[in-house]
Short mmCIF file of C-alpha atoms and ligand atoms in Angstrom, two decimals:
data_model
loop_
_atom_site.label_atom_id
_atom_site.label_comp_id
_atom_site.label_asym_id
_atom_site.label_seq_id
_atom_site.Cartn_x
_atom_site.Cartn_y
_atom_site.Cartn_z
CA MET A 245 200.83 136.65 145.44
CA GLN A 246 197.27 136.87 146.70
CA TYR A 247 194.26 137.01 144.39
CA GLN A 248 190.92 138.21 145.60
CA TRP A 249 187.33 137.97 144.38
CA TYR A 250 184.29 139.51 145.94
CA PRO A 251 182.30 136.86 147.78
CA GLY A 252 178.98 138.73 147.51
CA HIS A 253 179.07 138.76 143.71
CA MET A 254 180.18 135.18 143.57
CA THR A 255 177.40 133.88 145.77
CA LYS A 256 174.75 135.84 143.89
CA ALA A 257 176.00 134.73 140.49
CA LYS A 258 176.19 131.12 141.56
CA ARG A 259 172.69 131.16 142.97
CA GLN A 260 171.38 132.72 139.77
CA MET A 261 173.11 130.08 137.73
CA GLN A 262 171.72 127.27 139.85
CA GLU A 263 168.25 128.60 139.05
CA ASP A 264 168.94 129.06 135.34
CA ILE A 265 170.56 125.70 134.90
CA LYS A 266 167.33 124.00 135.96
CA LEU A 267 165.71 125.47 132.86
CA VAL A 268 168.13 124.02 130.32
CA ASP A 269 169.10 120.71 128.77
CA LEU A 270 172.54 121.70 127.49
CA VAL A 271 175.33 123.64 129.20
CA VAL A 272 177.71 125.43 126.85
CA GLU A 273 180.87 126.16 128.80
CA LEU A 274 183.39 128.62 127.44
CA VAL A 275 186.98 128.18 128.52
CA ASP A 276 190.01 130.13 127.38
CA ALA A 277 191.93 128.01 124.89
CA ARG A 278 195.25 129.29 126.27
CA ILE A 279 194.47 127.99 129.78
CA PRO A 280 191.59 125.51 129.60
CA VAL A 281 192.26 124.12 133.08
CA SER A 282 192.58 127.39 134.99
CA SER A 283 189.65 129.01 133.18
CA HIS A 284 187.35 126.10 134.09
CA ASN A 285 185.52 126.22 137.40
CA PRO A 286 184.95 122.67 138.61
CA ASP A 287 181.68 123.76 140.26
CA ILE A 288 180.05 123.49 136.86
CA ASP A 289 180.78 119.76 136.79
CA GLU A 290 178.52 119.41 139.80
CA LEU A 291 175.95 122.05 138.84
CA GLY A 292 175.57 120.69 135.31
CA LYS A 293 175.96 117.02 135.95
CA GLN A 294 172.52 116.02 134.67
CA LYS A 295 172.94 118.06 131.50
CA SER A 296 174.59 117.57 128.13
CA ARG A 297 177.88 119.45 127.93
CA LEU A 298 179.55 121.37 125.17
CA VAL A 299 182.97 122.94 125.77
CA LEU A 300 183.92 125.90 123.60
CA LEU A 301 187.66 126.52 123.53
CA ASN A 302 187.33 130.23 122.98
CA LYS A 303 190.03 132.69 121.91
CA ALA A 304 191.47 129.79 119.95
CA ASP A 305 192.87 132.43 117.58
CA LEU A 306 195.33 133.37 120.36
CA ALA A 307 196.19 129.77 121.25
CA ASP A 308 198.53 127.24 119.74
CA GLU A 309 196.62 125.37 117.03
CA ALA A 310 198.24 121.97 117.71
CA LYS A 311 197.19 122.29 121.36
CA ASN A 312 193.69 123.44 120.38
CA GLN A 313 193.32 120.19 118.48
CA ALA A 314 194.78 118.16 121.34
CA TRP A 315 192.30 119.77 123.74
CA CYS A 316 189.34 119.03 121.48
CA ALA A 317 190.44 115.40 121.28
CA TYR A 318 190.83 115.34 125.04
CA TYR A 319 187.32 116.63 125.73
CA LYS A 320 185.84 114.20 123.24
CA ALA A 321 187.67 111.35 124.97
CA GLN A 322 186.07 112.55 128.22
CA GLY A 323 182.61 112.35 126.66
CA SER A 324 182.02 116.10 126.16
CA TYR A 325 181.41 117.81 122.88
CA ALA A 326 184.09 120.38 122.09
CA VAL A 327 184.69 123.07 119.47
CA ARG A 328 187.58 125.53 119.16
CA LEU A 329 186.40 129.01 118.45
CA ASP A 330 187.00 132.69 117.86
CA ALA A 331 183.76 134.04 119.28
CA ARG A 332 184.19 137.34 117.45
CA ASN A 333 183.95 135.56 114.13
CA ARG A 334 180.45 134.72 112.97
CA ALA A 335 181.80 132.23 110.44
CA GLY A 336 182.68 129.81 113.24
CA MET A 337 179.10 129.66 114.49
CA LYS A 338 177.91 127.11 111.95
CA ALA A 339 180.15 124.46 113.50
CA VAL A 340 178.79 125.31 116.95
CA GLN A 341 175.23 125.17 115.69
CA GLU A 342 175.86 121.70 114.28
CA VAL A 343 177.39 120.41 117.49
CA ILE A 344 174.57 121.85 119.59
CA GLN A 345 172.11 120.08 117.32
CA GLU A 346 174.09 116.87 117.72
CA ALA A 347 174.34 117.26 121.50
CA CYS A 348 170.61 117.85 121.74
CA ARG A 349 169.55 115.14 119.33
CA GLU A 350 168.99 112.54 122.00
CA LYS A 351 166.79 114.91 123.97
CA ILE A 352 164.80 115.91 120.90
CA GLU A 353 164.25 112.25 119.98
CA ARG A 354 163.24 111.40 123.54
CA ASN A 355 160.70 114.23 123.53
CA LEU A 356 159.30 112.99 120.25
CA ARG A 357 158.95 109.45 121.57
CA ARG A 358 156.99 110.81 124.52
CA GLY A 359 154.78 112.75 122.18
CA ILE A 360 156.21 116.14 123.18
CA LEU A 361 156.32 117.97 119.90
CA ASN A 362 156.82 121.66 120.43
CA ARG A 363 159.24 121.86 123.29
CA PRO A 364 162.55 123.31 122.12
CA VAL A 365 165.76 122.06 123.66
CA ARG A 366 167.22 124.81 125.79
CA ALA A 367 170.84 125.73 126.31
CA MET A 368 172.78 128.23 128.37
CA VAL A 369 176.28 129.67 128.20
CA VAL A 370 178.52 129.64 131.26
CA GLY A 371 182.09 130.68 131.95
CA ILE A 372 184.40 132.85 134.00
CA PRO A 373 184.45 136.64 133.47
CA ASN A 374 186.09 137.87 130.29
CA VAL A 375 186.21 134.49 128.59
CA GLY A 376 183.97 135.76 125.76
CA LYS A 377 180.45 134.75 126.82
CA SER A 378 178.70 137.92 125.66
CA THR A 379 180.72 138.05 122.45
CA PHE A 380 179.72 134.48 121.73
CA ILE A 381 176.05 135.08 122.42
CA ASN A 382 176.11 138.17 120.19
CA SER A 383 177.79 136.38 117.32
CA PHE A 384 175.70 133.28 117.72
CA ALA A 385 172.43 135.13 117.81
CA GLY A 386 173.54 137.14 114.80
CA LYS A 387 172.60 140.46 116.30
CA ALA A 388 173.59 142.63 119.23
CA CYS A 389 171.04 141.28 121.66
CA ALA A 390 173.45 140.61 124.51
CA LYS A 391 175.55 143.35 126.00
CA THR A 392 179.28 142.78 125.84
CA GLY A 393 181.15 143.22 129.10
CA ASN A 394 180.71 141.70 132.50
CA LYS A 395 177.89 143.67 134.04
CA PRO A 396 175.69 141.51 136.19
CA GLY A 397 172.06 142.50 135.98
CA VAL A 398 172.20 144.08 132.51
CA THR A 399 169.44 141.83 131.22
CA LYS A 400 166.24 141.80 133.22
CA GLY A 401 163.97 138.77 133.04
CA LYS A 402 164.60 135.65 131.01
CA GLN A 403 164.95 135.95 127.31
CA TRP A 404 165.53 133.10 124.95
CA ILE A 405 167.23 133.37 121.63
CA ARG A 406 165.59 131.03 119.18
CA LEU A 407 168.22 129.37 117.04
CA ASN A 408 165.86 127.20 115.04
CA LYS A 409 162.61 125.42 115.72
CA ASN A 410 164.32 122.93 118.02
CA VAL A 411 166.86 124.91 120.02
CA GLU A 412 166.79 128.02 122.21
CA LEU A 413 169.62 129.73 124.05
CA LEU A 414 169.25 131.74 127.26
CA ASP A 415 170.45 135.23 126.44
CA THR A 416 172.14 135.82 129.81
CA PRO A 417 175.25 133.80 130.51
CA GLY A 418 176.02 132.16 133.83
CA ILE A 419 179.08 133.62 135.48
CA LEU A 420 181.46 131.26 137.17
CA TRP A 421 184.31 132.53 139.24
CA PRO A 422 187.62 130.85 138.72
CA LYS A 423 188.89 128.72 141.56
CA PHE A 424 192.41 129.27 142.63
CA GLU A 425 193.36 127.57 145.79
CA ASP A 426 196.31 126.78 143.58
CA GLN A 427 198.55 129.80 142.96
CA THR A 428 199.49 128.59 139.49
CA VAL A 429 195.86 128.88 138.46
CA GLY A 430 195.79 132.48 139.70
CA MET A 431 198.97 133.26 137.85
CA HIS A 432 197.73 131.80 134.57
CA LEU A 433 194.49 133.76 134.87
CA ALA A 434 196.51 136.89 135.50
CA TRP A 435 198.69 136.27 132.44
CA ILE A 436 195.67 136.27 130.16
CA GLY A 437 194.25 139.35 131.90
CA SER A 438 191.35 137.74 133.75
CA ILE A 439 192.29 139.22 137.10
CA LYS A 440 192.37 142.95 137.65
CA ASP A 441 195.90 144.24 137.22
CA GLU A 442 195.76 146.50 140.26
CA LEU A 443 195.63 143.45 142.46
CA LEU A 444 198.83 142.02 141.13
CA ASN A 445 202.54 142.24 141.27
CA LYS A 446 203.16 142.70 137.58
CA GLU A 447 206.90 142.30 137.77
CA GLU A 448 206.59 138.92 139.42
CA LEU A 449 204.01 137.90 136.85
CA ALA A 450 206.23 139.02 133.99
CA MET A 451 209.20 137.16 135.40
CA GLU A 452 207.17 133.95 135.65
CA LEU A 453 205.85 134.47 132.14
CA ILE A 454 209.40 134.89 130.84
CA LYS A 455 210.33 131.55 132.43
CA GLU A 456 207.31 129.86 130.89
CA LEU A 457 207.86 131.28 127.42
CA ALA A 458 211.57 130.50 127.36
CA LYS A 459 210.73 126.91 128.26
CA GLY A 460 207.54 126.29 126.28
CA TYR A 461 208.01 128.54 123.25
CA PRO A 462 211.75 128.93 122.74
CA GLY A 463 212.59 131.68 120.30
CA CYS A 464 209.50 133.82 120.83
CA LEU A 465 211.15 136.29 123.24
CA ASN A 466 214.21 136.47 121.07
CA GLU A 467 212.15 137.12 117.99
CA ARG A 468 210.04 139.84 119.57
CA TYR A 469 212.59 141.61 121.78
CA GLY A 470 215.97 140.48 120.47
CA VAL A 471 216.93 139.10 123.88
CA CYS A 472 219.16 136.09 124.46
CA GLU A 473 217.06 133.31 125.96
CA GLU A 474 220.05 131.37 127.25
CA GLU A 475 220.36 133.84 130.15
CA GLU A 476 218.68 133.59 133.57
CA PRO A 477 215.09 134.92 133.61
CA ALA A 478 216.15 138.06 135.53
CA ALA A 479 218.75 138.84 132.88
CA ILE A 480 216.22 138.26 130.10
CA PHE A 481 213.85 140.65 131.85
CA GLN A 482 216.58 143.27 132.12
CA ALA A 483 217.46 142.86 128.44
CA LEU A 484 213.80 143.21 127.49
CA CYS A 485 213.55 146.35 129.58
CA GLU A 486 216.59 147.80 127.84
CA SER A 487 215.55 146.78 124.36
CA ARG A 488 212.21 148.52 124.77
CA GLY A 489 213.79 151.60 126.39
CA CYS A 490 211.76 151.29 129.60
CA LEU A 491 213.46 153.90 131.76
CA LYS A 492 212.43 155.74 134.91
CA LYS A 493 212.31 159.53 134.85
CA GLY A 494 215.12 159.91 137.35
CA GLY A 495 217.20 157.23 135.58
CA GLY A 496 217.37 153.46 135.94
CA LEU A 497 215.30 150.73 134.36
CA ASP A 498 211.53 150.78 134.72
CA TYR A 499 210.67 147.13 135.29
CA GLY A 500 207.04 147.95 136.01
CA LYS A 501 206.65 149.45 132.57
CA ALA A 502 208.43 146.55 130.89
CA ALA A 503 206.27 144.07 132.77
CA ALA A 504 203.08 145.84 131.68
CA LEU A 505 204.32 145.90 128.11
CA LEU A 506 205.19 142.18 128.07
CA LEU A 507 201.85 141.19 129.60
CA ASP A 508 199.97 143.41 127.21
CA GLU A 509 201.74 142.01 124.17
CA PHE A 510 201.27 138.44 125.36
CA ARG A 511 197.54 139.02 125.96
CA GLY A 512 197.14 140.57 122.53
CA GLY A 513 198.80 137.62 120.81
CA ARG A 514 201.78 139.66 119.64
CA LEU A 515 204.21 137.05 120.91
CA GLY A 516 202.51 134.42 118.77
CA ARG A 517 199.81 131.87 119.42
CA ILE A 518 200.63 130.44 122.81
CA THR A 519 198.92 127.84 124.99
CA VAL A 520 200.16 127.61 128.53
CA GLU A 521 198.23 124.52 129.62
CA ALA A 522 198.33 121.28 127.64
CA PRO A 523 195.98 118.34 128.20
CA PRO A 524 197.39 115.58 130.39
CA ALA A 525 199.78 113.42 128.37
CA GLY A 526 198.30 110.17 127.11
CA SER A 527 194.73 111.27 127.92
CA TRP A 528 193.66 111.45 124.29
CA SER A 529 194.64 109.87 121.01
CA GLU A 530 195.95 112.08 118.22
P1 G4P B 1161 182.45 137.86 129.05
O1 G4P B 1161 181.06 138.14 128.56
O2 G4P B 1161 182.71 136.39 129.21
O3 G4P B 1161 182.83 138.61 130.28
O4 G4P B 1161 183.48 138.30 127.89
P2 G4P B 1161 183.27 139.32 126.67
O5 G4P B 1161 182.35 138.72 125.67
O6 G4P B 1161 182.94 140.66 127.23
O7 G4P B 1161 184.73 139.33 126.02
C1 G4P B 1161 185.86 139.79 126.72
C2 G4P B 1161 186.91 140.28 125.74
O8 G4P B 1161 187.40 139.15 124.98
C3 G4P B 1161 186.42 141.27 124.71
O9 G4P B 1161 187.52 142.12 124.43
C4 G4P B 1161 186.16 140.41 123.49
O10 G4P B 1161 186.23 141.14 122.27
C5 G4P B 1161 187.29 139.44 123.59
N1 G4P B 1161 187.02 138.15 122.90
C6 G4P B 1161 185.93 137.39 123.03
N2 G4P B 1161 186.05 136.27 122.30
C7 G4P B 1161 187.25 136.33 121.69
C8 G4P B 1161 187.97 135.44 120.82
O11 G4P B 1161 187.52 134.34 120.47
N3 G4P B 1161 189.20 135.86 120.42
C9 G4P B 1161 189.75 137.02 120.83
N4 G4P B 1161 190.97 137.32 120.39
N5 G4P B 1161 189.10 137.89 121.66
C10 G4P B 1161 187.88 137.53 122.08
P3 G4P B 1161 187.64 143.57 125.05
O12 G4P B 1161 188.95 144.09 124.63
O13 G4P B 1161 187.32 143.52 126.51
O14 G4P B 1161 186.48 144.32 124.38
P4 G4P B 1161 186.40 144.82 122.86
O15 G4P B 1161 187.30 145.99 122.83
O16 G4P B 1161 186.86 143.69 121.97
O17 G4P B 1161 184.95 145.14 122.72
#
């Protein structure tokens, strides 16, 4: 399968981010908790290398809680701050606020030592499209001051959201495009709905997802669709198609419809809380 982004947008967004990043002390990177590797663009490691880093494992409500915790431990072991989050829920923002304060403490103390009293520490949000950047900024700021949706250029000029007397957040997020020289990365992004469906072969995606679920989350397909998971993936797909009555007008099974249904239900969390990518084994302590 081939996945395509639009180079013009990518270059513009990256350039904008390079400019914005110069203005901040802390980079808050959102990744999708279901696929923290594939939803991370390694460019940010280079672009933000002089900055403090906070990773927000967003959409943690859709991800496996044991793996959320493992990922947080992993990031901490790597020297980054990390918080798991449902960006739609304001209640989770207190924890983020505390970690931002913690991550910025060194900078604040350094400023004080140099006699710089009134310079707030500045942070910006970055992440791939659809990871929840605008939702997070809205919830965090406590009011609808950032537009939801990925529309470059919605906010004109730089605006800072003052969180408290020490910390300000840039109200426009930096958009990173996912990197997928590796086809698995593209597939994982497609599973969570981060790549436009028109570009994809949904049936192939669904088949691969069936394989993954049968292996990683045994029982979930059986529970949702009543299919026998002992069968080959193609047979499971057929059984799913039948159990949901996905039929073509002229007769025969409509695999396209079944694939769309499976992907949709997976994306909406109706198959349970599922994490596709686990941190490397032995890279953190539980
Ligand atoms: P972006 O700025 O990074 O492009 O992402 P945005 O905030 O627009 O969020 C993309 C979609 O993800 C939105 O759904 C949003 O509600 C949803 N979302 C964001 N954070 C979370 C989270 O922590 N958990 C869950 N479950 N969903 C989250 P949408 O369907 O595109 O829009 P809407 O109908 O919710 O407005």
